[in-house]
Every structure is written in structure tokens, then in C-alpha cells.
PDB file of N, CA and C in Angstrom:
ATOM      1  N   MET A 673       0.835  -1.171   0.000  1.00  0.00           N
ATOM      2  CA  MET A 673       0.000   0.000   0.000  1.00  0.00           C
ATOM      3  C   MET A 673       0.883   1.240   0.000  1.00  0.00           C
ATOM      4  N   LYS A 674       0.414   2.285  -0.677  1.00  0.00           N
ATOM      5  CA  LYS A 674       1.156   3.547  -0.703  1.00  0.00           C
ATOM      6  C   LYS A 674       0.703   4.438   0.451  1.00  0.00           C
ATOM      7  N   TYR A 675       1.682   5.166   1.010  1.00  0.00           N
ATOM      8  CA  TYR A 675       1.423   6.112   2.086  1.00  0.00           C
ATOM      9  C   TYR A 675       2.109   7.438   1.768  1.00  0.00           C
ATOM     10  N   MET A 676       1.412   8.529   2.056  1.00  0.00           N
ATOM     11  CA  MET A 676       1.993   9.868   1.971  1.00  0.00           C
ATOM     12  C   MET A 676       2.357  10.279   3.389  1.00  0.00           C
ATOM     13  N   LEU A 677       3.606  10.647   3.576  1.00  0.00           N
ATOM     14  CA  LEU A 677       4.081  11.106   4.873  1.00  0.00           C
ATOM     15  C   LEU A 677       4.398  12.587   4.736  1.00  0.00           C
ATOM     16  N   THR A 678       3.668  13.430   5.435  1.00  0.00           N
ATOM     17  CA  THR A 678       3.902  14.864   5.359  1.00  0.00           C
ATOM     18  C   THR A 678       4.632  15.310   6.622  1.00  0.00           C
ATOM     19  N   LEU A 679       5.635  16.172   6.417  1.00  0.00           N
ATOM     20  CA  LEU A 679       6.549  16.561   7.489  1.00  0.00           C
ATOM     21  C   LEU A 679       6.244  17.981   7.945  1.00  0.00           C
ATOM     22  N   TYR A 680       6.030  18.137   9.241  1.00  0.00           N
ATOM     23  CA  TYR A 680       5.714  19.440   9.813  1.00  0.00           C
ATOM     24  C   TYR A 680       6.700  19.772  10.926  1.00  0.00           C
ATOM     25  N   ALA A 681       7.096  21.040  11.000  1.00  0.00           N
ATOM     26  CA  ALA A 681       7.947  21.499  12.103  1.00  0.00           C
ATOM     27  C   ALA A 681       7.771  23.000  12.264  1.00  0.00           C
ATOM     28  N   ALA A 682       7.966  23.469  13.464  1.00  0.00           N
ATOM     29  CA  ALA A 682       7.932  24.902  13.720  1.00  0.00           C
ATOM     30  C   ALA A 682       9.201  25.527  13.157  1.00  0.00           C
ATOM     31  N   PRO A 683       9.085  26.715  12.566  1.00  0.00           N
ATOM     32  CA  PRO A 683      10.289  27.382  12.048  1.00  0.00           C
ATOM     33  C   PRO A 683      11.338  27.510  13.149  1.00  0.00           C
ATOM     34  N   GLY A 684      12.565  27.172  12.811  1.00  0.00           N
ATOM     35  CA  GLY A 684      13.669  27.285  13.761  1.00  0.00           C
ATOM     36  C   GLY A 684      13.807  26.108  14.704  1.00  0.00           C
ATOM     37  N   ALA A 685      12.929  25.101  14.610  1.00  0.00           N
ATOM     38  CA  ALA A 685      13.012  23.957  15.523  1.00  0.00           C
ATOM     39  C   ALA A 685      14.145  23.007  15.138  1.00  0.00           C
ATOM     40  N   GLU A 686      14.475  22.938  13.852  1.00  0.00           N
ATOM     41  CA  GLU A 686      15.535  22.044  13.382  1.00  0.00           C
ATOM     42  C   GLU A 686      16.886  22.735  13.505  1.00  0.00           C
ATOM     43  N   PRO A 687      17.963  21.980  13.422  1.00  0.00           N
ATOM     44  CA  PRO A 687      19.296  22.583  13.475  1.00  0.00           C
ATOM     45  C   PRO A 687      19.483  23.632  12.367  1.00  0.00           C
ATOM     46  N   ALA A 688      20.290  24.619  12.641  1.00  0.00           N
ATOM     47  CA  ALA A 688      20.534  25.697  11.681  1.00  0.00           C
ATOM     48  C   ALA A 688      21.448  25.230  10.552  1.00  0.00           C
ATOM     49  N   PRO A 689      21.142  25.647   9.308  1.00  0.00           N
ATOM     50  CA  PRO A 689      22.029  25.308   8.181  1.00  0.00           C
ATOM     51  C   PRO A 689      23.467  25.745   8.459  1.00  0.00           C
ATOM     52  N   GLY A 690      24.408  24.941   7.983  1.00  0.00           N
ATOM     53  CA  GLY A 690      25.820  25.260   8.152  1.00  0.00           C
ATOM     54  C   GLY A 690      26.430  24.718   9.435  1.00  0.00           C
ATOM     55  N   THR A 691      25.610  24.068  10.274  1.00  0.00           N
ATOM     56  CA  THR A 691      26.139  23.484  11.513  1.00  0.00           C
ATOM     57  C   THR A 691      26.355  21.989  11.321  1.00  0.00           C
ATOM     58  N   PRO A 692      27.218  21.385  12.121  1.00  0.00           N
ATOM     59  CA  PRO A 692      27.411  19.936  12.029  1.00  0.00           C
ATOM     60  C   PRO A 692      26.110  19.166  12.285  1.00  0.00           C
ATOM     61  N   GLU A 693      25.261  19.684  13.176  1.00  0.00           N
ATOM     62  CA  GLU A 693      23.987  19.030  13.466  1.00  0.00           C
ATOM     63  C   GLU A 693      23.078  19.031  12.236  1.00  0.00           C
ATOM     64  N   PHE A 694      23.092  20.125  11.495  1.00  0.00           N
ATOM     65  CA  PHE A 694      22.291  20.217  10.269  1.00  0.00           C
ATOM     66  C   PHE A 694      22.792  19.210   9.239  1.00  0.00           C
ATOM     67  N   ASP A 695      24.116  19.150   9.077  1.00  0.00           N
ATOM     68  CA  ASP A 695      24.695  18.205   8.114  1.00  0.00           C
ATOM     69  C   ASP A 695      24.340  16.762   8.473  1.00  0.00           C
ATOM     70  N   ALA A 696      24.371  16.427   9.761  1.00  0.00           N
ATOM     71  CA  ALA A 696      24.019  15.076  10.201  1.00  0.00           C
ATOM     72  C   ALA A 696      22.541  14.795   9.925  1.00  0.00           C
ATOM     73  N   MET A 697      21.687  15.785  10.171  1.00  0.00           N
ATOM     74  CA  MET A 697      20.260  15.623   9.911  1.00  0.00           C
ATOM     75  C   MET A 697      20.013  15.399   8.423  1.00  0.00           C
ATOM     76  N   MET A 698      20.668  16.176   7.575  1.00  0.00           N
ATOM     77  CA  MET A 698      20.486  16.030   6.139  1.00  0.00           C
ATOM     78  C   MET A 698      20.979  14.669   5.647  1.00  0.00           C
ATOM     79  N   ALA A 699      22.039  14.159   6.251  1.00  0.00           N
ATOM     80  CA  ALA A 699      22.529  12.817   5.899  1.00  0.00           C
ATOM     81  C   ALA A 699      21.462  11.768   6.220  1.00  0.00           C
ATOM     82  N   GLU A 700      20.733  11.957   7.318  1.00  0.00           N
ATOM     83  CA  GLU A 700      19.642  11.034   7.657  1.00  0.00           C
ATOM     84  C   GLU A 700      18.540  11.091   6.598  1.00  0.00           C
ATOM     85  N   TYR A 701      18.175  12.308   6.170  1.00  0.00           N
ATOM     86  CA  TYR A 701      17.151  12.449   5.126  1.00  0.00           C
ATOM     87  C   TYR A 701      17.604  11.747   3.842  1.00  0.00           C
ATOM     88  N   MET A 702      18.845  11.958   3.456  1.00  0.00           N
ATOM     89  CA  MET A 702      19.349  11.352   2.213  1.00  0.00           C
ATOM     90  C   MET A 702      19.359   9.822   2.308  1.00  0.00           C
ATOM     91  N   ALA A 703      19.697   9.298   3.466  1.00  0.00           N
ATOM     92  CA  ALA A 703      19.723   7.845   3.643  1.00  0.00           C
ATOM     93  C   ALA A 703      18.321   7.246   3.491  1.00  0.00           C
ATOM     94  N   LEU A 704      17.295   7.996   3.875  1.00  0.00           N
ATOM     95  CA  LEU A 704      15.926   7.488   3.736  1.00  0.00           C
ATOM     96  C   LEU A 704      15.519   7.367   2.273  1.00  0.00           C
ATOM     97  N   GLY A 705      16.215   8.081   1.393  1.00  0.00           N
ATOM     98  CA  GLY A 705      15.959   7.952  -0.036  1.00  0.00           C
ATOM     99  C   GLY A 705      16.305   6.565  -0.552  1.00  0.00           C
ATOM    100  N   GLU A 706      17.073   5.823   0.223  1.00  0.00           N
ATOM    101  CA  GLU A 706      17.393   4.435  -0.117  1.00  0.00           C
ATOM    102  C   GLU A 706      16.253   3.509   0.294  1.00  0.00           C
ATOM    103  N   GLY A 707      15.309   4.051   1.069  1.00  0.00           N
ATOM    104  CA  GLY A 707      14.239   3.222   1.606  1.00  0.00           C
ATOM    105  C   GLY A 707      14.720   2.492   2.840  1.00  0.00           C
ATOM    106  N   MET A 708      13.887   1.648   3.376  1.00  0.00           N
ATOM    107  CA  MET A 708      14.245   0.820   4.524  1.00  0.00           C
ATOM    108  C   MET A 708      13.924  -0.621   4.134  1.00  0.00           C
ATOM    109  N   PRO A 709      14.916  -1.358   3.646  1.00  0.00           N
ATOM    110  CA  PRO A 709      14.666  -2.729   3.193  1.00  0.00           C
ATOM    111  C   PRO A 709      13.879  -3.534   4.226  1.00  0.00           C
ATOM    112  N   GLY A 710      12.853  -4.211   3.766  1.00  0.00           N
ATOM    113  CA  GLY A 710      12.018  -5.002   4.646  1.00  0.00           C
ATOM    114  C   GLY A 710      10.956  -4.206   5.380  1.00  0.00           C
ATOM    115  N   VAL A 711      11.016  -2.876   5.265  1.00  0.00           N
ATOM    116  CA  VAL A 711      10.040  -2.025   5.952  1.00  0.00           C
ATOM    117  C   VAL A 711       9.220  -1.227   4.944  1.00  0.00           C
ATOM    118  N   ALA A 712       9.899  -0.442   4.112  1.00  0.00           N
ATOM    119  CA  ALA A 712       9.201   0.412   3.154  1.00  0.00           C
ATOM    120  C   ALA A 712      10.120   0.757   1.994  1.00  0.00           C
ATOM    121  N   THR A 713       9.503   1.021   0.849  1.00  0.00           N
ATOM    122  CA  THR A 713      10.217   1.430  -0.345  1.00  0.00           C
ATOM    123  C   THR A 713       9.961   2.902  -0.599  1.00  0.00           C
ATOM    124  N   PHE A 714      11.009   3.661  -0.793  1.00  0.00           N
ATOM    125  CA  PHE A 714      10.909   5.079  -1.115  1.00  0.00           C
ATOM    126  C   PHE A 714      10.443   5.211  -2.563  1.00  0.00           C
ATOM    127  N   LEU A 715       9.377   5.973  -2.796  1.00  0.00           N
ATOM    128  CA  LEU A 715       8.893   6.218  -4.150  1.00  0.00           C
ATOM    129  C   LEU A 715       9.194   7.638  -4.611  1.00  0.00           C
ATOM    130  N   ALA A 716       9.027   8.604  -3.716  1.00  0.00           N
ATOM    131  CA  ALA A 716       9.283  10.009  -4.055  1.00  0.00           C
ATOM    132  C   ALA A 716       9.351  10.804  -2.762  1.00  0.00           C
ATOM    133  N   GLY A 717       9.957  11.966  -2.846  1.00  0.00           N
ATOM    134  CA  GLY A 717      10.005  12.851  -1.685  1.00  0.00           C
ATOM    135  C   GLY A 717      10.808  14.084  -1.998  1.00  0.00           C
ATOM    136  N   GLU A 718      10.433  15.162  -1.391  1.00  0.00           N
ATOM    137  CA  GLU A 718      11.139  16.432  -1.564  1.00  0.00           C
ATOM    138  C   GLU A 718      10.882  17.318  -0.366  1.00  0.00           C
ATOM    139  N   GLY A 719      11.789  18.253  -0.163  1.00  0.00           N
ATOM    140  CA  GLY A 719      11.553  19.330   0.785  1.00  0.00           C
ATOM    141  C   GLY A 719      10.843  20.452   0.052  1.00  0.00           C
ATOM    142  N   LEU A 720      10.236  21.337   0.801  1.00  0.00           N
ATOM    143  CA  LEU A 720       9.514  22.461   0.214  1.00  0.00           C
ATOM    144  C   LEU A 720      10.184  23.780   0.581  1.00  0.00           C
ATOM    145  N   GLN A 721      10.050  24.750  -0.291  1.00  0.00           N
ATOM    146  CA  GLN A 721      10.536  26.097  -0.001  1.00  0.00           C
ATOM    147  C   GLN A 721       9.762  26.631   1.200  1.00  0.00           C
ATOM    148  N   PRO A 722      10.255  27.690   1.860  1.00  0.00           N
ATOM    149  CA  PRO A 722       9.578  28.223   3.049  1.00  0.00           C
ATOM    150  C   PRO A 722       8.129  28.620   2.774  1.00  0.00           C
ATOM    151  N   VAL A 723       7.338  28.584   3.823  1.00  0.00           N
ATOM    152  CA  VAL A 723       5.909  28.857   3.727  1.00  0.00           C
ATOM    153  C   VAL A 723       5.621  30.240   3.117  1.00  0.00           C
ATOM    154  N   GLU A 724       6.532  31.162   3.261  1.00  0.00           N
ATOM    155  CA  GLU A 724       6.343  32.509   2.696  1.00  0.00           C
ATOM    156  C   GLU A 724       6.275  32.492   1.176  1.00  0.00           C
ATOM    157  N   THR A 725       6.751  31.422   0.545  1.00  0.00           N
ATOM    158  CA  THR A 725       6.736  31.338  -0.921  1.00  0.00           C
ATOM    159  C   THR A 725       5.445  30.727  -1.454  1.00  0.00           C
ATOM    160  N   ALA A 726       4.562  30.292  -0.557  1.00  0.00           N
ATOM    161  CA  ALA A 726       3.332  29.615  -0.961  1.00  0.00           C
ATOM    162  C   ALA A 726       2.307  30.593  -1.535  1.00  0.00           C
ATOM    163  N   THR A 727       1.471  30.081  -2.420  1.00  0.00           N
ATOM    164  CA  THR A 727       0.305  30.802  -2.923  1.00  0.00           C
ATOM    165  C   THR A 727      -0.883  29.867  -2.789  1.00  0.00           C
ATOM    166  N   THR A 728      -1.948  30.354  -2.186  1.00  0.00           N
ATOM    167  CA  THR A 728      -3.161  29.569  -2.004  1.00  0.00           C
ATOM    168  C   THR A 728      -4.168  29.961  -3.076  1.00  0.00           C
ATOM    169  N   VAL A 729      -4.790  28.966  -3.696  1.00  0.00           N
ATOM    170  CA  VAL A 729      -5.774  29.196  -4.763  1.00  0.00           C
ATOM    171  C   VAL A 729      -7.126  28.665  -4.301  1.00  0.00           C
ATOM    172  N   ARG A 730      -8.162  29.483  -4.499  1.00  0.00           N
ATOM    173  CA  ARG A 730      -9.539  29.056  -4.231  1.00  0.00           C
ATOM    174  C   ARG A 730     -10.404  29.465  -5.409  1.00  0.00           C
ATOM    175  N   LYS A 731     -11.380  28.633  -5.716  1.00  0.00           N
ATOM    176  CA  LYS A 731     -12.318  28.973  -6.782  1.00  0.00           C
ATOM    177  C   LYS A 731     -13.727  28.889  -6.208  1.00  0.00           C
ATOM    178  N   ARG A 732     -14.443  30.002  -6.292  1.00  0.00           N
ATOM    179  CA  ARG A 732     -15.822  30.087  -5.810  1.00  0.00           C
ATOM    180  C   ARG A 732     -16.664  30.743  -6.890  1.00  0.00           C
ATOM    181  N   ARG A 733     -17.697  30.046  -7.313  1.00  0.00           N
ATOM    182  CA  ARG A 733     -18.614  30.580  -8.326  1.00  0.00           C
ATOM    183  C   ARG A 733     -17.873  31.154  -9.536  1.00  0.00           C
ATOM    184  N   ASP A 734     -17.004  30.359 -10.107  1.00  0.00           N
ATOM    185  CA  ASP A 734     -16.235  30.739 -11.302  1.00  0.00           C
ATOM    186  C   ASP A 734     -15.272  31.894 -11.075  1.00  0.00           C
ATOM    187  N   ARG A 735     -15.037  32.263  -9.850  1.00  0.00           N
ATOM    188  CA  ARG A 735     -14.082  33.322  -9.541  1.00  0.00           C
ATOM    189  C   ARG A 735     -12.869  32.690  -8.852  1.00  0.00           C
ATOM    190  N   VAL A 736     -11.692  32.919  -9.425  1.00  0.00           N
ATOM    191  CA  VAL A 736     -10.457  32.374  -8.874  1.00  0.00           C
ATOM    192  C   VAL A 736      -9.797  33.431  -8.002  1.00  0.00           C
ATOM    193  N   GLU A 737      -9.474  33.049  -6.775  1.00  0.00           N
ATOM    194  CA  GLU A 737      -8.770  33.935  -5.840  1.00  0.00           C
ATOM    195  C   GLU A 737      -7.394  33.348  -5.555  1.00  0.00           C
ATOM    196  N   THR A 738      -6.387  34.187  -5.531  1.00  0.00           N
ATOM    197  CA  THR A 738      -5.062  33.753  -5.103  1.00  0.00           C
ATOM    198  C   THR A 738      -4.650  34.592  -3.905  1.00  0.00           C
ATOM    199  N   ILE A 739      -4.057  33.936  -2.941  1.00  0.00           N
ATOM    200  CA  ILE A 739      -3.623  34.591  -1.716  1.00  0.00           C
ATOM    201  C   ILE A 739      -2.160  34.239  -1.504  1.00  0.00           C
ATOM    202  N   ASP A 740      -1.309  35.239  -1.313  1.00  0.00           N
ATOM    203  CA  ASP A 740       0.096  34.972  -1.029  1.00  0.00           C
ATOM    204  C   ASP A 740       0.228  34.360   0.350  1.00  0.00           C
ATOM    205  N   GLY A 741       1.068  33.359   0.431  1.00  0.00           N
ATOM    206  CA  GLY A 741       1.310  32.689   1.700  1.00  0.00           C
ATOM    207  C   GLY A 741       0.298  31.593   1.950  1.00  0.00           C
ATOM    208  N   PRO A 742       0.451  30.922   3.077  1.00  0.00           N
ATOM    209  CA  PRO A 742      -0.463  29.819   3.393  1.00  0.00           C
ATOM    210  C   PRO A 742      -1.812  30.366   3.827  1.00  0.00           C
ATOM    211  N   PHE A 743      -2.845  29.568   3.653  1.00  0.00           N
ATOM    212  CA  PHE A 743      -4.176  29.981   4.070  1.00  0.00           C
ATOM    213  C   PHE A 743      -4.338  29.827   5.576  1.00  0.00           C
ATOM    214  N   ALA A 744      -3.843  28.725   6.123  1.00  0.00           N
ATOM    215  CA  ALA A 744      -4.007  28.451   7.550  1.00  0.00           C
ATOM    216  C   ALA A 744      -2.846  29.031   8.345  1.00  0.00           C
ATOM    217  N   GLU A 745      -3.150  29.584   9.484  1.00  0.00           N
ATOM    218  CA  GLU A 745      -2.124  30.061  10.407  1.00  0.00           C
ATOM    219  C   GLU A 745      -1.841  28.937  11.397  1.00  0.00           C
ATOM    220  N   THR A 746      -0.641  28.391  11.360  1.00  0.00           N
ATOM    221  CA  THR A 746      -0.288  27.299  12.252  1.00  0.00           C
ATOM    222  C   THR A 746       1.115  27.515  12.796  1.00  0.00           C
ATOM    223  N   ARG A 747       1.410  26.877  13.909  1.00  0.00           N
ATOM    224  CA  ARG A 747       2.755  26.965  14.469  1.00  0.00           C
ATOM    225  C   ARG A 747       3.726  26.093  13.684  1.00  0.00           C
ATOM    226  N   GLU A 748       3.256  24.953  13.217  1.00  0.00           N
ATOM    227  CA  GLU A 748       4.106  24.062  12.437  1.00  0.00           C
ATOM    228  C   GLU A 748       3.789  24.240  10.957  1.00  0.00           C
ATOM    229  N   HIS A 749       4.836  24.230  10.141  1.00  0.00           N
ATOM    230  CA  HIS A 749       4.681  24.412   8.701  1.00  0.00           C
ATOM    231  C   HIS A 749       4.996  23.121   7.966  1.00  0.00           C
ATOM    232  N   LEU A 750       4.290  22.903   6.866  1.00  0.00           N
ATOM    233  CA  LEU A 750       4.569  21.764   5.997  1.00  0.00           C
ATOM    234  C   LEU A 750       5.916  22.013   5.331  1.00  0.00           C
ATOM    235  N   GLY A 751       6.866  21.112   5.568  1.00  0.00           N
ATOM    236  CA  GLY A 751       8.209  21.316   5.052  1.00  0.00           C
ATOM    237  C   GLY A 751       8.636  20.336   3.978  1.00  0.00           C
ATOM    238  N   GLY A 752       7.869  19.263   3.791  1.00  0.00           N
ATOM    239  CA  GLY A 752       8.237  18.291   2.785  1.00  0.00           C
ATOM    240  C   GLY A 752       7.352  17.071   2.878  1.00  0.00           C
ATOM    241  N   PHE A 753       7.698  16.072   2.065  1.00  0.00           N
ATOM    242  CA  PHE A 753       6.887  14.865   2.030  1.00  0.00           C
ATOM    243  C   PHE A 753       7.712  13.680   1.562  1.00  0.00           C
ATOM    244  N   TYR A 754       7.217  12.504   1.885  1.00  0.00           N
ATOM    245  CA  TYR A 754       7.700  11.244   1.346  1.00  0.00           C
ATOM    246  C   TYR A 754       6.487  10.490   0.825  1.00  0.00           C
ATOM    247  N   LEU A 755       6.655   9.822  -0.293  1.00  0.00           N
ATOM    248  CA  LEU A 755       5.677   8.865  -0.785  1.00  0.00           C
ATOM    249  C   LEU A 755       6.372   7.514  -0.725  1.00  0.00           C
ATOM    250  N   ILE A 756       5.792   6.594   0.030  1.00  0.00           N
ATOM    251  CA  ILE A 756       6.422   5.282   0.213  1.00  0.00           C
ATOM    252  C   ILE A 756       5.437   4.174  -0.120  1.00  0.00           C
ATOM    253  N   GLU A 757       5.981   2.995  -0.313  1.00  0.00           N
ATOM    254  CA  GLU A 757       5.199   1.763  -0.456  1.00  0.00           C
ATOM    255  C   GLU A 757       5.561   0.905   0.747  1.00  0.00           C
ATOM    256  N   ALA A 758       4.549   0.489   1.495  1.00  0.00           N
ATOM    257  CA  ALA A 758       4.783  -0.336   2.680  1.00  0.00           C
ATOM    258  C   ALA A 758       3.703  -1.402   2.768  1.00  0.00           C
ATOM    259  N   ALA A 759       4.029  -2.498   3.418  1.00  0.00           N
ATOM    260  CA  ALA A 759       3.087  -3.624   3.518  1.00  0.00           C
ATOM    261  C   ALA A 759       1.849  -3.249   4.323  1.00  0.00           C
ATOM    262  N   ASP A 760       2.044  -2.403   5.349  1.00  0.00           N
ATOM    263  CA  ASP A 760       0.917  -2.053   6.214  1.00  0.00           C
ATOM    264  C   ASP A 760       1.237  -0.776   6.979  1.00  0.00           C
ATOM    265  N   LEU A 761       0.277  -0.328   7.773  1.00  0.00           N
ATOM    266  CA  LEU A 761       0.442   0.908   8.534  1.00  0.00           C
ATOM    267  C   LEU A 761       1.607   0.815   9.512  1.00  0.00           C
ATOM    268  N   ASP A 762       1.790  -0.327  10.143  1.00  0.00           N
ATOM    269  CA  ASP A 762       2.898  -0.473  11.091  1.00  0.00           C
ATOM    270  C   ASP A 762       4.241  -0.210  10.417  1.00  0.00           C
ATOM    271  N   ALA A 763       4.428  -0.728   9.213  1.00  0.00           N
ATOM    272  CA  ALA A 763       5.680  -0.506   8.486  1.00  0.00           C
ATOM    273  C   ALA A 763       5.814   0.963   8.106  1.00  0.00           C
ATOM    274  N   ALA A 764       4.734   1.592   7.680  1.00  0.00           N
ATOM    275  CA  ALA A 764       4.778   3.023   7.339  1.00  0.00           C
ATOM    276  C   ALA A 764       5.128   3.857   8.567  1.00  0.00           C
ATOM    277  N   LEU A 765       4.613   3.475   9.717  1.00  0.00           N
ATOM    278  CA  LEU A 765       4.917   4.202  10.952  1.00  0.00           C
ATOM    279  C   LEU A 765       6.383   4.024  11.358  1.00  0.00           C
ATOM    280  N   ARG A 766       6.949   2.859  11.108  1.00  0.00           N
ATOM    281  CA  ARG A 766       8.380   2.647  11.387  1.00  0.00           C
ATOM    282  C   ARG A 766       9.226   3.565  10.515  1.00  0.00           C
ATOM    283  N   PHE A 767       8.865   3.684   9.236  1.00  0.00           N
ATOM    284  CA  PHE A 767       9.582   4.586   8.335  1.00  0.00           C
ATOM    285  C   PHE A 767       9.433   6.026   8.832  1.00  0.00           C
ATOM    286  N   ALA A 768       8.211   6.426   9.184  1.00  0.00           N
ATOM    287  CA  ALA A 768       7.949   7.793   9.657  1.00  0.00           C
ATOM    288  C   ALA A 768       8.777   8.131  10.891  1.00  0.00           C
ATOM    289  N   ALA A 769       8.928   7.171  11.785  1.00  0.00           N
ATOM    290  CA  ALA A 769       9.692   7.409  13.010  1.00  0.00           C
ATOM    291  C   ALA A 769      11.170   7.647  12.728  1.00  0.00           C
ATOM    292  N   ALA A 770      11.672   7.183  11.579  1.00  0.00           N
ATOM    293  CA  ALA A 770      13.080   7.378  11.213  1.00  0.00           C
ATOM    294  C   ALA A 770      13.329   8.731  10.569  1.00  0.00           C
ATOM    295  N   ILE A 771      12.284   9.472  10.247  1.00  0.00           N
ATOM    296  CA  ILE A 771      12.435  10.780   9.603  1.00  0.00           C
ATOM    297  C   ILE A 771      12.808  11.812  10.659  1.00  0.00           C
ATOM    298  N   PRO A 772      13.885  12.590  10.433  1.00  0.00           N
ATOM    299  CA  PRO A 772      14.303  13.579  11.427  1.00  0.00           C
ATOM    300  C   PRO A 772      13.196  14.541  11.856  1.00  0.00           C
ATOM    301  N   ALA A 773      12.270  14.878  10.965  1.00  0.00           N
ATOM    302  CA  ALA A 773      11.191  15.803  11.322  1.00  0.00           C
ATOM    303  C   ALA A 773      10.366  15.292  12.502  1.00  0.00           C
ATOM    304  N   ALA A 774      10.331  13.981  12.712  1.00  0.00           N
ATOM    305  CA  ALA A 774       9.586  13.433  13.847  1.00  0.00           C
ATOM    306  C   ALA A 774      10.185  13.890  15.177  1.00  0.00           C
ATOM    307  N   ARG A 775      11.484  14.203  15.187  1.00  0.00           N
ATOM    308  CA  ARG A 775      12.138  14.684  16.411  1.00  0.00           C
ATOM    309  C   ARG A 775      11.896  16.165  16.648  1.00  0.00           C
ATOM    310  N   TYR A 776      11.667  16.938  15.593  1.00  0.00           N
ATOM    311  CA  TYR A 776      11.562  18.394  15.707  1.00  0.00           C
ATOM    312  C   TYR A 776      10.139  18.907  15.513  1.00  0.00           C
ATOM    313  N   GLY A 777       9.256  18.046  15.042  1.00  0.00           N
ATOM    314  CA  GLY A 777       7.886  18.440  14.758  1.00  0.00           C
ATOM    315  C   GLY A 777       7.022  17.204  14.723  1.00  0.00           C
ATOM    316  N   SER A 778       6.403  16.952  13.570  1.00  0.00           N
ATOM    317  CA  SER A 778       5.549  15.775  13.450  1.00  0.00           C
ATOM    318  C   SER A 778       5.538  15.269  12.011  1.00  0.00           C
ATOM    319  N   VAL A 779       5.179  14.008  11.868  1.00  0.00           N
ATOM    320  CA  VAL A 779       5.035  13.379  10.560  1.00  0.00           C
ATOM    321  C   VAL A 779       3.635  12.781  10.506  1.00  0.00           C
ATOM    322  N   GLU A 780       2.845  13.256   9.563  1.00  0.00           N
ATOM    323  CA  GLU A 780       1.502  12.698   9.371  1.00  0.00           C
ATOM    324  C   GLU A 780       1.597  11.565   8.358  1.00  0.00           C
ATOM    325  N   VAL A 781       1.029  10.423   8.684  1.00  0.00           N
ATOM    326  CA  VAL A 781       1.040   9.245   7.824  1.00  0.00           C
ATOM    327  C   VAL A 781      -0.381   9.018   7.350  1.00  0.00           C
ATOM    328  N   ARG A 782      -0.550   8.990   6.012  1.00  0.00           N
ATOM    329  CA  ARG A 782      -1.886   8.831   5.483  1.00  0.00           C
ATOM    330  C   ARG A 782      -1.872   7.889   4.285  1.00  0.00           C
ATOM    331  N   PRO A 783      -2.763   6.873   4.284  1.00  0.00           N
ATOM    332  CA  PRO A 783      -2.833   5.991   3.125  1.00  0.00           C
ATOM    333  C   PRO A 783      -3.263   6.758   1.880  1.00  0.00           C
ATOM    334  N   VAL A 784      -2.705   6.377   0.741  1.00  0.00           N
ATOM    335  CA  VAL A 784      -3.066   6.996  -0.532  1.00  0.00           C
ATOM    336  C   VAL A 784      -4.231   6.211  -1.130  1.00  0.00           C
ATOM    337  N   MET A 785      -5.238   6.934  -1.609  1.00  0.00           N
ATOM    338  CA  MET A 785      -6.364   6.269  -2.257  1.00  0.00           C
ATOM    339  C   MET A 785      -5.917   5.735  -3.601  1.00  0.00           C
ATOM    340  N   GLU A 786      -6.276   4.515  -3.896  1.00  0.00           N
ATOM    341  CA  GLU A 786      -5.933   3.929  -5.177  1.00  0.00           C
ATOM    342  C   GLU A 786      -7.227   3.698  -5.953  1.00  0.00           C
ATOM    343  N   TYR A 787      -7.308   4.280  -7.125  1.00  0.00           N
ATOM    344  CA  TYR A 787      -8.537   4.198  -7.933  1.00  0.00           C
ATOM    345  C   TYR A 787      -8.416   3.110  -8.974  1.00  0.00           C
TER     346      TYR A 787
END
């Protein structure tokens, strides 16, 4: 089954770029691109630009509205995602727990609908 793992963290909660801690964290992210044999297969994933670069689009009665920035005000921001293939939810949760964002924020695990 496919799972989308979305990564959330408060700005400034992770190590600062250019520090040894940041480099170690990034090495962990890169290693997850190999997947976790016997647990989950990595299908896709990327980090996202800062929330300030977002544009929200809404369409109401044939009128399109665009709003700079995120629509929701939250303490934690969506910072990236993983798309994985795992045998079951338990395996997806094991993969999610290995993501550094789980230490600094949260990782939402959600099954992907297959049509």
C-alpha cells in the first residue's frame, strides 16, 4: 500500500544550516531515499521552499482567488513529504519514526487512495 508522509515542524526547531547538526540531519534524510529494506520502499520525496513562498488558490462561483502565503495560520509548517510503499500501517509508521522531522515536529502518515 502507498502512504503519503507529510513533514511538519515549527520554524527554527531544526538545526541551523551550516552546523554539524544540520549536516548530520540532512545525511539522515538522504539515507531514507534508499528506503528501509524489509520495511518500506521510497517512491518520491522532496523538501519544500519556506511557507512565505506559498500561494493559495480558491475557486468560488467561477471566480479564482489567489492569496500569497499559506491559508491556515499554524505553528508548524509543511516542510516536505515522502511517498512510500509499505506492507501495512505499522511498516509506514516505522519509516515515519526514522524521519528527522519526527524529532523536531511531526510526521503525518496517510494511506493513498488507489482508484
